[in-house]
Amino acid sequence: MAVDVGGVRGLLTWEKQEHLVKLAILILAAVLSFATRLFSVLRFESVIHEFDPYFNYRTTRFLAEQGFYKFHNWFDDRAWYPLGRIIGGTIYPGLMVTSAALYRLMWLLNITIDIRNVCVFLAPFFSSLTTLVTYALTKEIHSTGAGLVAAALISIVPGYISRSVAGSYDNEGIAIFCMLLTYYLWIKAVKTGTIFWSAMSALAYFYMVSSWGGYVFLINLIPLHVLALMITGRFSHRIYIAYSTLYCVGTILSMQISFVGFQPIQSSEHMLALGVFGLCQIHAFVDYLRSRIPKDHFDLLFKTLVSSVLTVVFVVGTLLTLTGKVSPWTGRFYSLLDPSYAKNHIPIIASVSEHQPTSWSSFYFDLQILVFLFPAGLYFCFSKLTDSNIFIILYGVTSIYFAGVMVRLMLVLAPVMCVLSGIAISHLLAKYIKSVDAGGAGKQGLESKRQHKRFEQQTGGVKSEVAIGFVGIITLMLIVYTFHCTWVTSEAYSSPSIVLSARSHDGGRIIFDDFREAYYWLQMNTPEDARIMSWWDYGYQITAMANRTILVDNNTWNNTHISRVGQAMASSEEKAYEIMRELDVDYVLVIFGGLTGYSSDDINKFLWMVRIGGSTDRGAHIREKDYYAANGEFRVDKEGSPTLLNCLMYKMCYYRFGQMYTEGGKAQGYDRVRAAEIGNKDFELDVLEEAYTTEHWLVRIYKVKDLPNRGV
């Protein structure tokens, strides 16, 4: 038998070229994902961003220097004075362990790098890995082409970049990779029904649990998928093996994280997973009985079994809830189901900006054309339902709801937006490019005309001109998407909150480095055991950069303690002094933006201090209405409330500010943020003395006077 060697060589060459193109696209997407997150490093320097990342950096540095045993048993006496904090039992250690492991590995390879730089570049590195796992997940669900498009989309999508730029050293930086990896391995387990892929999915789930509290979304989505497969009659032995293995192994592993403990079998957030696991066993047992006994006997037994199981579950569940063995939902979980819950009951949760509902403009800002492609991707998944398509549909629908309730969860929505948009773009381009090919073939011979008819049947008779126009529009949309993502990344998500910048009249960039200036002053000019009182937002930065003891920080685990600080800030000097003496405060730090126009200062946060301060019994005298003007407005000018104009926070922010000129043509003491001339200018501080004010007045530090100096 003759063999066409040339044809075989040509075929192999074509396959190799195809693989090479795929590999090149993936590598470019991964490199782009890393590079586009480096704006902040290029403009400023290699610096940690925001507030929470400073705690993560501090604990990672401790882990790298002291080892895991000391890290796990570390009692931090610099935080939450006088209570302290047990670090090992109150954090998700995955981020720190990952960074320390990479740090050790690089030193083992003689790559000398500081642990801080590992922390700064960890999120961009994992974003590159996320690009690769997005390709694998989308390929498993739909096709290779859809996977390549999804990988390219997620590499620059602002909704994900917002939490993964260089310096954004937070749990979400690696958690999205862990989440998508778990989903990919879950789909593999569902398709194959093997214990190997199920166990791998459990290991990925364990990594996710160790990294981020958002794992609760994952362990509810997968059981929801299994439940949907049961309802639609798609449950099989593959699903049984996949879920039973994932739940058993994953739950046991997750309970090894000290901060998680027994929550997977005790808390209400995990009960869906446990309930579906029980349903899987019942479903498998019923299938076994159906194959062993006659139909009439089976029907009677089935009715008896269902009623008995439902009764037992209801009674046992009620008893466990009433006795406290199953804990109720947390405040954050309630906030996802009822957006008004936190505002009405837990102001400390509502005060966090990332817990606010998402505006419509934020969806377009963070996702751009993906908002319009998302429904198309859902449609194509619905048009060809498979086990994996049902999963991605559930992921898309649930995540878009939660992202609408809480702006922080835009991070969870962005990956599925890219996956479904990749499916939509790939499906549409594959269809219309065939019509473009058919149009080109129409100008050739008779055989080509037959091909043209066949193409017309495949593409629904779309004319080549229409197809060319459609492909051109899609290409233009993707180009605009690229420019939009680059602009958003550059302007909105690449400015570290620790170093601020603004544009001068000539277009130049002005740097405000007041935060680090203030923290350095604290480190150099205060006793090592000095206790600093500030609002909780700045606690992590003070402990990490100034190495001083703070009363409250961003962990917000003790609402009573935070409330006490809020009461001090909202009270008169005399009442505040009693609280500060009670808490052994040496220095007070406030953030003030009235001179520079920085809007995220403590005056704009002050009403939250009032609400949180008045939320406990000891703060019953703090009433929000007392801080509003007669017309119901929050004002800092002469029309403002006397209670506001004489409280400690107002005096610390505006001390000596009445002598300052801030804008041409405005009176002294003009607040550029509130656009008003302050109402209380000429006052002196009785219980505090100004210790330090930074160059641009962004940070102001006051020393608490000793008792003999009071009123002098």
XYZ file of C-alpha atoms in Angstrom:
712
model
C 0.000 0.000 0.000
C 1.438 3.347 -1.038
C 1.835 6.094 1.554
C 1.802 9.782 0.661
C 4.834 10.796 2.691
C 4.644 14.408 1.513
C 1.015 14.664 2.619
C 1.826 13.255 6.070
C 4.718 15.694 6.425
C 2.462 18.545 5.351
C -0.186 17.492 7.872
C 2.345 17.273 10.705
C 3.761 20.646 9.721
C 0.305 22.213 9.842
C -0.408 20.688 13.270
C 2.919 21.918 14.584
C 2.241 25.386 13.234
C -1.173 25.404 14.903
C 0.328 24.362 18.259
C 3.048 26.972 17.875
C 0.485 29.729 17.238
C -1.555 28.647 20.281
C 1.559 28.598 22.433
C 2.627 32.018 21.163
C -0.803 33.532 21.916
C -0.805 32.088 25.439
C 2.728 33.280 26.161
C 1.908 36.761 24.854
C -1.253 36.881 26.963
C 0.663 35.788 30.072
C 3.458 38.317 29.470
C 0.906 41.067 28.774
C -0.943 40.136 31.961
C 2.255 40.622 33.965
C 3.510 43.734 32.164
C 0.259 45.715 32.228
C 0.257 45.543 36.024
C 3.601 47.311 36.420
C 2.468 50.935 35.915
C 2.707 51.713 39.628
C 6.252 50.355 39.912
C 7.412 52.329 36.881
C 5.801 55.581 38.032
C 6.538 55.425 41.735
C 8.706 52.557 42.973
C 8.427 48.986 44.218
C 6.009 49.747 47.053
C 3.159 47.938 48.806
C -0.293 49.457 48.138
C -3.429 50.107 50.173
C -3.959 49.068 53.820
C -4.481 45.301 54.198
C -1.382 44.463 52.102
C 0.824 46.034 54.781
C -0.345 43.494 57.346
C 0.187 40.696 54.822
C 3.689 41.993 54.095
C 4.532 42.276 57.792
C 3.398 38.707 58.516
C 5.158 37.352 55.407
C 8.406 39.006 56.481
C 8.021 37.433 59.930
C 7.384 34.010 58.345
C 10.415 34.295 56.065
C 12.696 35.331 58.932
C 11.371 33.215 61.824
C 9.953 30.099 60.167
C 6.475 28.574 60.062
C 6.343 27.279 63.650
C 6.940 30.694 65.220
C 4.667 32.284 62.628
C 1.813 29.915 63.441
C 2.166 30.573 67.174
C 2.867 34.303 66.918
C 1.087 36.514 69.436
C 1.201 40.090 68.130
C 1.309 42.554 71.021
C 1.597 45.521 68.648
C -2.031 45.246 67.552
C -5.323 45.839 69.366
C -3.783 47.199 72.537
C -4.285 46.019 75.242
C -5.852 42.828 73.799
C -3.261 41.736 71.231
C -3.886 39.280 68.434
C -3.023 35.620 67.805
C -1.821 35.766 64.198
C -1.724 32.067 63.301
C -5.339 31.454 64.288
C -6.872 34.576 62.731
C -5.564 34.644 59.141
C -5.679 32.682 55.908
C -1.978 31.744 55.592
C -1.924 30.717 51.916
C -0.675 34.078 50.657
C 2.162 34.286 53.176
C 3.243 30.673 52.721
C 3.244 31.068 48.929
C 5.431 34.172 49.063
C 7.820 32.679 51.623
C 8.131 29.482 49.547
C 8.915 31.450 46.368
C 11.404 33.563 48.356
C 13.189 30.442 49.651
C 13.148 28.848 46.196
C 14.772 31.873 44.562
C 17.459 32.064 47.212
C 18.055 28.338 46.706
C 18.654 29.127 43.018
C 21.029 31.944 44.036
C 18.563 34.635 42.942
C 19.034 37.215 45.685
C 15.805 39.130 46.090
C 14.239 40.963 49.002
C 11.032 39.542 50.475
C 9.322 42.894 49.822
C 9.874 42.582 46.076
C 8.481 39.051 46.148
C 5.343 40.472 47.768
C 5.129 43.354 45.284
C 5.345 41.164 42.173
C 3.418 38.129 43.438
C -0.002 39.297 42.185
C 1.210 40.055 38.603
C 2.945 36.664 38.525
C -0.223 34.849 39.585
C -2.262 36.864 37.105
C -0.133 35.286 34.383
C -0.935 31.848 35.804
C -4.613 32.861 35.905
C -4.436 33.599 32.180
C -3.227 30.048 31.531
C -5.805 28.364 33.766
C -8.585 30.469 32.181
C -7.545 29.076 28.811
C -7.655 25.523 30.188
C -11.081 26.029 31.806
C -12.691 27.623 28.726
C -11.171 24.996 26.434
C -12.629 22.274 28.639
C -16.062 23.922 28.519
C -16.212 25.000 24.869
C -13.229 24.992 22.496
C -9.586 25.924 22.036
C -10.462 29.143 20.191
C -12.760 30.272 22.994
C -9.999 29.480 25.496
C -7.477 31.655 23.670
C -9.912 34.579 23.472
C -10.848 34.224 27.162
C -7.172 34.144 28.140
C -6.503 37.322 26.182
C -9.546 39.046 27.706
C -8.744 38.179 31.320
C -5.125 39.258 30.961
C -6.167 42.934 30.853
C -9.719 43.066 32.282
C -9.869 45.948 34.824
C -12.211 44.059 37.158
C -9.372 41.639 37.916
C -6.492 44.090 37.559
C -7.953 46.247 40.346
C -6.851 43.557 42.835
C -3.717 42.259 41.159
C -1.496 45.215 40.210
C 2.118 45.187 41.373
C 2.124 46.069 45.061
C -1.462 44.928 45.661
C -0.342 42.210 48.033
C -3.719 40.912 49.126
C -5.367 37.491 49.338
C -7.328 38.052 46.133
C -4.037 38.248 44.213
C -3.691 34.451 44.347
C -7.272 33.499 45.233
C -8.680 34.027 41.725
C -6.055 31.653 40.341
C -6.952 29.092 43.029
C -10.670 29.483 42.317
C -10.362 28.999 38.550
C -7.949 26.093 39.044
C -10.488 24.408 41.321
C -13.239 24.982 38.739
C -11.085 23.559 35.944
C -10.235 20.429 37.928
C -13.893 20.076 38.967
C -14.989 20.100 35.322
C -12.323 17.484 34.548
C -13.601 15.370 37.457
C -17.221 15.690 36.255
C -16.281 14.694 32.711
C -14.082 11.733 33.647
C -15.616 10.583 36.935
C -12.191 9.574 38.236
C -10.934 9.804 41.797
C -7.647 11.315 40.565
C -9.185 14.489 39.117
C -11.594 14.730 42.060
C -8.704 14.537 44.534
C -6.771 17.143 42.546
C -9.823 19.393 42.684
C -9.933 18.895 46.468
C -6.263 19.903 46.746
C -6.920 23.040 44.696
C -9.918 23.764 46.940
C -7.660 23.415 49.998
C -5.260 25.975 48.493
C -8.233 28.262 47.892
C -9.442 27.881 51.500
C -5.972 28.695 52.816
C -5.877 31.865 50.724
C -9.205 33.708 50.912
C -12.473 33.753 52.822
C -14.290 33.909 49.483
C -13.936 30.123 49.289
C -17.496 30.045 50.700
C -18.754 31.116 47.247
C -16.915 28.187 45.686
C -18.130 25.538 48.126
C -21.702 26.682 47.545
C -21.448 26.920 43.745
C -20.176 23.362 43.229
C -22.987 21.786 45.333
C -25.452 24.008 43.465
C -24.086 22.549 40.222
C -24.578 18.996 41.515
C -28.114 19.858 42.665
C -28.918 21.307 39.218
C -27.637 18.114 37.572
C -29.914 16.071 39.848
C -32.949 18.203 39.011
C -32.273 18.028 35.252
C -31.801 14.237 35.359
C -28.099 14.384 34.537
C -26.841 12.857 37.784
C -24.625 9.822 37.198
C -21.888 7.781 38.843
C -19.345 10.307 37.480
C -20.978 13.134 39.420
C -21.297 10.932 42.497
C -17.601 10.022 42.536
C -16.468 13.568 41.716
C -18.516 15.330 44.394
C -18.171 12.722 47.142
C -14.395 12.734 46.777
C -14.167 16.519 46.557
C -16.405 17.075 49.585
C -14.811 14.488 51.870
C -11.173 15.219 51.050
C -11.693 18.969 50.633
C -13.572 19.340 53.933
C -10.977 17.389 55.915
C -8.153 19.419 54.377
C -9.919 22.753 54.868
C -10.377 22.022 58.566
C -6.590 21.985 58.944
C -6.596 25.780 58.536
C -6.780 27.130 62.087
C -8.923 30.109 61.126
C -11.473 27.794 59.460
C -11.509 25.020 62.076
C -14.863 23.243 62.337
C -16.801 25.806 60.312
C -17.268 23.433 57.308
C -19.498 21.210 59.461
C -20.921 23.813 61.843
C -21.658 27.062 60.038
C -24.774 27.789 58.009
C -22.737 28.929 54.982
C -21.480 25.348 54.517
C -24.780 23.528 55.041
C -25.655 23.450 51.327
C -22.490 21.451 50.636
C -23.289 19.026 53.446
C -26.925 18.709 52.360
C -26.017 17.970 48.734
C -23.469 15.405 49.899
C -26.264 13.679 51.803
C -28.539 13.869 48.756
C -25.840 12.221 46.646
C -25.727 9.254 49.032
C -29.525 9.000 49.083
C -29.694 9.257 45.278
C -27.103 6.513 44.849
C -28.855 4.313 47.416
C -32.229 4.809 45.701
C -30.708 3.899 42.327
C -29.301 0.738 43.883
C -32.684 -0.202 45.373
C -34.461 0.486 42.061
C -32.259 -2.062 40.342
C -32.828 -4.709 43.052
C -36.559 -4.726 43.934
C -39.859 -4.714 41.963
C -41.338 -1.344 40.916
C -44.432 -1.419 43.198
C -42.278 -2.289 46.234
C -39.800 0.387 45.253
C -42.477 3.105 44.968
C -43.764 2.366 48.475
C -40.249 2.254 49.916
C -39.256 5.450 48.114
C -42.195 7.449 49.538
C -41.469 6.150 53.036
C -37.756 6.882 52.688
C -38.264 10.445 51.404
C -40.733 11.403 54.135
C -38.535 9.856 56.848
C -35.355 11.568 55.635
C -37.034 14.984 55.320
C -38.504 14.690 58.824
C -35.194 13.630 60.374
C -33.266 16.391 58.569
C -35.762 19.053 59.661
C -35.816 17.931 63.309
C -32.051 17.483 63.589
C -31.356 20.770 61.796
C -33.739 22.666 64.073
C -32.236 21.128 67.227
C -28.654 21.860 66.118
C -29.538 25.472 65.283
C -31.376 26.056 68.572
C -28.566 24.523 70.630
C -25.942 26.595 68.779
C -24.143 23.603 67.259
C -24.801 25.071 63.803
C -23.817 28.724 63.850
C -25.991 31.319 62.076
C -24.919 33.197 58.969
C -22.324 35.918 59.416
C -23.085 39.607 58.937
C -21.233 39.733 55.620
C -23.231 36.751 54.332
C -26.497 38.394 55.394
C -25.361 41.527 53.551
C -25.153 39.520 50.315
C -28.767 38.401 50.683
C -30.048 41.748 52.000
C -27.918 44.776 50.962
C -29.549 46.956 53.641
C -28.739 44.552 56.487
C -25.257 45.881 57.285
C -26.346 49.524 57.193
C -29.176 48.849 59.628
C -27.438 46.422 61.984
C -23.633 46.354 61.537
C -22.255 49.799 60.623
C -18.642 48.575 60.772
C -19.331 46.404 57.687
C -21.321 49.104 55.898
C -18.537 51.662 56.485
C -16.135 49.777 54.185
C -16.313 51.247 50.680
C -15.793 47.885 48.954
C -18.910 46.509 50.707
C -21.185 49.037 49.004
C -23.574 48.037 46.160
C -22.113 48.323 42.669
C -23.235 51.163 40.413
C -24.126 50.527 36.770
C -21.216 52.662 35.638
C -18.800 50.438 37.584
C -19.860 47.428 35.534
C -18.952 49.188 32.297
C -15.835 50.756 33.803
C -14.468 47.389 34.975
C -15.776 45.131 32.179
C -16.487 47.310 29.126
C -17.689 45.212 26.127
C -17.838 42.075 28.265
C -21.120 43.410 29.685
C -22.696 43.071 26.226
C -20.973 39.822 25.238
C -21.891 38.076 28.501
C -25.574 37.445 27.537
C -24.471 36.120 24.140
C -22.124 33.658 25.840
C -24.952 32.540 28.133
C -27.197 32.024 25.114
C -24.658 29.800 23.351
C -24.224 27.751 26.542
C -28.005 27.362 26.896
C -28.317 26.354 23.235
C -26.085 23.337 23.828
C -26.521 22.209 27.421
C -23.840 19.954 28.849
C -22.736 19.262 32.427
C -19.906 21.779 32.115
C -22.106 24.394 30.391
C -24.622 24.183 33.239
C -21.783 24.896 35.656
C -20.602 28.013 33.823
C -24.210 29.247 33.523
C -24.689 28.907 37.292
C -21.338 30.611 37.904
C -22.300 33.511 35.647
C -25.799 34.060 37.050
C -24.825 33.831 40.738
C -21.686 35.954 40.407
C -23.473 38.766 38.563
C -25.995 38.930 41.412
C -23.333 39.027 44.134
C -21.255 41.553 42.183
C -24.306 43.810 42.062
C -24.760 43.567 45.834
C -21.121 44.174 46.803
C -18.607 46.019 44.625
C -15.733 43.921 45.978
C -17.209 40.817 44.328
C -16.690 42.330 40.882
C -13.471 40.357 41.215
C -15.428 37.073 41.182
C -17.550 38.200 38.222
C -14.661 39.256 35.961
C -13.341 35.715 35.174
C -16.726 34.292 34.167
C -17.380 37.407 32.086
C -14.161 36.681 30.200
C -15.006 32.986 29.801
C -18.527 33.608 28.457
C -17.360 36.516 26.282
C -14.601 34.299 24.896
C -17.217 31.675 24.021
C -19.420 34.297 22.335
C -16.590 35.871 20.303
C -15.168 32.507 19.264
C -18.576 31.160 18.234
C -19.500 34.265 16.219
C -16.142 34.674 14.516
C -16.003 30.982 13.599
C -19.400 31.328 11.932
C -18.823 34.579 10.057
C -15.264 33.896 8.990
C -16.613 30.851 7.149
C -18.854 33.233 5.198
C -15.833 35.409 4.419
C -14.057 32.314 3.101
C -17.133 31.380 1.096
C -17.195 34.822 -0.510
C -13.588 34.463 -1.553
C -14.229 30.984 -2.912
C -17.127 32.219 -5.065
C -14.725 33.854 -7.515
C -13.022 30.539 -8.305
C -14.014 27.538 -10.448
C -16.998 25.220 -10.499
C -15.710 23.110 -7.617
C -15.344 26.253 -5.571
C -18.956 27.217 -6.330
C -20.061 23.915 -4.859
C -17.977 24.705 -1.803
C -19.640 28.110 -1.689
C -23.104 26.497 -1.554
C -21.957 24.164 1.206
C -20.596 27.151 3.169
C -23.890 28.991 2.668
C -25.757 26.052 4.179
C -23.362 25.978 7.148
C -23.526 29.714 7.808
C -27.224 30.265 7.150
C -26.674 32.106 3.876
C -24.828 35.099 5.316
C -23.345 37.223 2.541
C -19.609 37.705 2.512
C -19.961 41.519 2.697
C -22.066 41.233 5.851
C -19.592 38.755 7.302
C -16.632 41.052 6.578
C -18.470 43.956 8.198
C -19.328 41.893 11.270
C -15.767 40.620 11.692
C -14.538 44.200 11.319
C -16.934 45.420 14.043
C -15.829 42.660 16.439
C -12.180 43.528 15.731
C -12.845 47.223 16.371
C -14.642 46.402 19.644
C -11.674 44.335 20.826
C -9.258 47.145 19.928
C -11.375 49.658 21.873
C -11.515 47.163 24.768
C -7.717 46.995 24.790
C -7.338 50.788 24.895
C -10.029 51.088 27.585
C -8.408 48.453 29.792
C -4.983 50.026 29.441
C -6.316 53.483 30.295
C -8.283 52.244 33.333
C -5.285 50.279 34.587
C -2.985 53.253 34.152
C -5.193 55.971 35.596
C -7.479 54.260 38.127
C -5.745 51.162 39.472
C -2.036 51.944 39.446
C -1.831 54.598 42.146
C -0.749 53.278 45.548
C -2.747 54.845 48.374
C 0.446 55.194 50.389
C 1.929 57.562 47.765
C -0.475 60.034 46.165
C -0.047 62.004 42.965
C -1.738 64.884 41.178
C -1.344 66.910 37.991
C 0.056 70.426 38.084
C -1.135 73.267 35.818
C 1.561 72.448 33.269
C 0.635 68.753 33.177
C 3.496 67.574 35.362
C 3.057 65.004 38.112
C 3.198 66.085 41.767
C 3.969 63.413 44.368
C 2.516 63.522 47.904
C 4.549 61.225 50.149
C 3.038 62.393 53.433
C 2.014 58.967 54.734
C 5.502 57.491 54.706
C 6.857 60.782 56.022
C 4.504 60.571 59.025
C 5.188 56.894 59.717
C 8.940 57.478 59.535
C 8.567 60.366 61.994
C 6.680 58.090 64.381
C 9.388 55.460 64.144
C 12.217 57.925 64.719
C 10.685 60.303 67.294
C 8.410 58.306 69.567
C 9.247 55.738 72.264
C 9.250 52.151 71.050
C 6.352 51.298 73.364
C 4.260 54.336 72.326
C 0.573 53.612 71.710
C -1.036 55.296 68.705
C -4.756 55.952 68.370
C -6.132 56.396 64.855
C -9.163 55.251 62.927
C -8.958 51.555 62.049
C -8.134 52.174 58.357
C -4.518 53.054 59.138
C -3.731 50.403 61.768
C -1.950 47.958 59.477
C 0.237 50.676 57.960
C 1.265 52.076 61.339
C 2.337 48.681 62.710
C 4.149 47.697 59.493
C 5.901 51.004 58.690
C 6.202 52.790 62.042
C 6.495 49.616 64.154
C 4.332 51.118 66.892
C 1.468 49.717 68.956
C -2.016 50.566 67.735
C -5.452 50.286 69.336
C -7.482 49.129 66.316
C -6.677 47.987 62.800
C -8.238 46.707 59.591
C -9.082 43.280 61.032
C -12.198 44.873 62.644
C -12.842 41.766 64.768
C -13.768 43.683 67.929
C -16.590 46.122 67.264
C -16.640 47.304 70.912
C -13.001 48.397 70.810
C -13.460 50.238 67.518
C -16.599 51.840 68.918
C -14.583 53.170 71.854
C -12.148 54.877 69.464
C -15.095 56.312 67.508
C -16.538 57.688 70.750
C -13.253 59.452 71.510
C -13.119 61.022 68.043
C -16.748 62.175 68.235
C -16.652 63.525 71.797
C -15.572 66.850 73.231
C -11.960 67.218 74.356
C -12.782 66.605 78.005
C -14.756 63.395 77.358
C -12.243 62.216 74.739
C -9.384 62.741 77.204
C -11.028 60.358 79.673
C -11.300 57.687 76.971
C -7.703 58.218 75.814
C -6.410 57.927 79.391
C -8.491 54.777 79.805
C -6.883 53.281 76.671
C -3.323 54.478 77.558
C -3.034 56.526 74.371
C 0.239 58.420 73.820
C -0.313 59.844 70.317
C -3.302 60.429 68.047
C -3.025 60.348 64.258
C -5.582 61.818 61.847
C -5.751 62.160 58.065
C -6.774 65.565 56.704
C -7.254 66.497 53.042
C -8.666 70.015 53.280
C -5.425 71.613 52.089
C -4.592 69.301 49.161
C -8.117 68.253 48.153
C -7.686 64.626 49.284
C -11.280 63.442 49.746
C -10.636 60.154 51.593
C -9.781 61.905 54.836
C -11.135 61.481 58.338
C -13.661 64.308 58.102
C -15.399 62.511 55.240
C -15.271 59.280 57.271
C -16.394 61.001 60.443
C -20.081 60.085 60.255
C -19.105 56.408 60.225
C -17.095 57.022 63.392
C -20.234 58.532 64.908
C -22.433 55.611 63.823
C -19.988 52.963 65.018
C -19.261 54.902 68.205
C -22.958 55.080 69.012
C -23.646 51.411 68.209
C -22.648 50.133 71.674
C -24.044 50.755 75.159
C -21.147 52.948 76.260
C -21.687 55.171 73.222
C -25.398 55.746 73.732
C -24.738 59.477 74.175
C -23.297 59.662 70.624
C -26.255 60.433 68.343
C -25.787 60.996 64.626
C -28.458 63.692 64.409
C -26.424 65.910 66.788
C -23.719 66.277 64.132
C -25.986 67.630 61.397
C -26.807 71.283 60.851
C -30.307 72.648 61.474
C -31.257 71.983 57.828
C -30.144 68.334 58.095
C -26.834 68.729 56.202
C -23.361 67.708 57.316
C -21.487 71.026 57.270
C -18.119 72.217 58.582
C -18.772 75.957 58.141
C -20.474 78.408 60.522
C -23.830 76.752 59.863
C -22.487 73.418 61.109
C -23.622 71.717 64.289
C -21.952 73.045 67.487
C -21.405 69.413 68.533
C -19.406 68.807 65.355
C -17.480 72.089 65.519
C -16.261 71.307 69.039
C -15.553 67.576 68.843
C -12.032 66.141 69.011
C -11.829 65.068 65.358
C -12.830 68.512 64.071
C -10.270 70.242 66.282
C -7.422 67.868 65.365
C -8.045 68.278 61.630
C -8.600 72.049 61.626
C -6.115 73.148 64.300
C -4.233 76.199 62.880
C -6.029 75.658 59.553
C -7.944 78.932 60.008
C -4.677 80.783 59.335
C -4.037 79.019 56.008
C -4.771 80.279 52.479
C -5.589 77.280 50.281
C -6.987 78.823 47.076
C -6.744 82.196 45.385
C -9.752 84.402 46.031
C -10.892 82.330 49.012
C -10.827 83.279 52.679
C -8.475 81.793 55.235
C -9.464 78.312 56.364
C -11.134 77.320 53.094
C -11.545 73.539 52.967
C -10.974 72.417 49.368
C -12.689 69.049 49.854
C -15.859 70.344 51.518
C -15.740 73.590 49.459
C -16.461 75.664 52.545
C -14.778 78.058 54.945
C -14.523 76.320 58.308
C -16.777 77.589 61.053
C -14.491 77.205 64.067
C -11.101 78.832 63.427
C -9.753 80.423 66.575
C -9.366 77.683 69.156
C -6.581 76.105 71.159
C -6.174 72.472 72.160
C -6.460 71.717 75.881
C -5.616 68.027 76.196
C -3.424 67.565 73.107
C -0.370 69.257 71.678
C 0.633 69.190 68.026
C 3.598 66.864 67.577
C 4.000 66.741 63.799
C 2.219 67.777 60.614
C 3.465 66.518 57.258
C 4.488 68.733 54.350
C 1.067 68.829 52.688
C -0.937 68.545 55.912
C -2.229 65.112 54.929
C -1.203 63.475 58.217
C -1.390 65.234 61.574
C -0.002 63.733 64.783
C -0.839 64.941 68.278
C 0.658 64.025 71.639
C -1.702 63.416 74.553
C -0.757 65.694 77.432
C -0.013 64.288 80.841
C -2.453 64.951 83.645
C -0.531 67.845 85.289
C -0.517 69.759 81.983
C -4.266 69.555 81.448
C -5.797 72.954 80.664
C -2.476 74.822 80.721
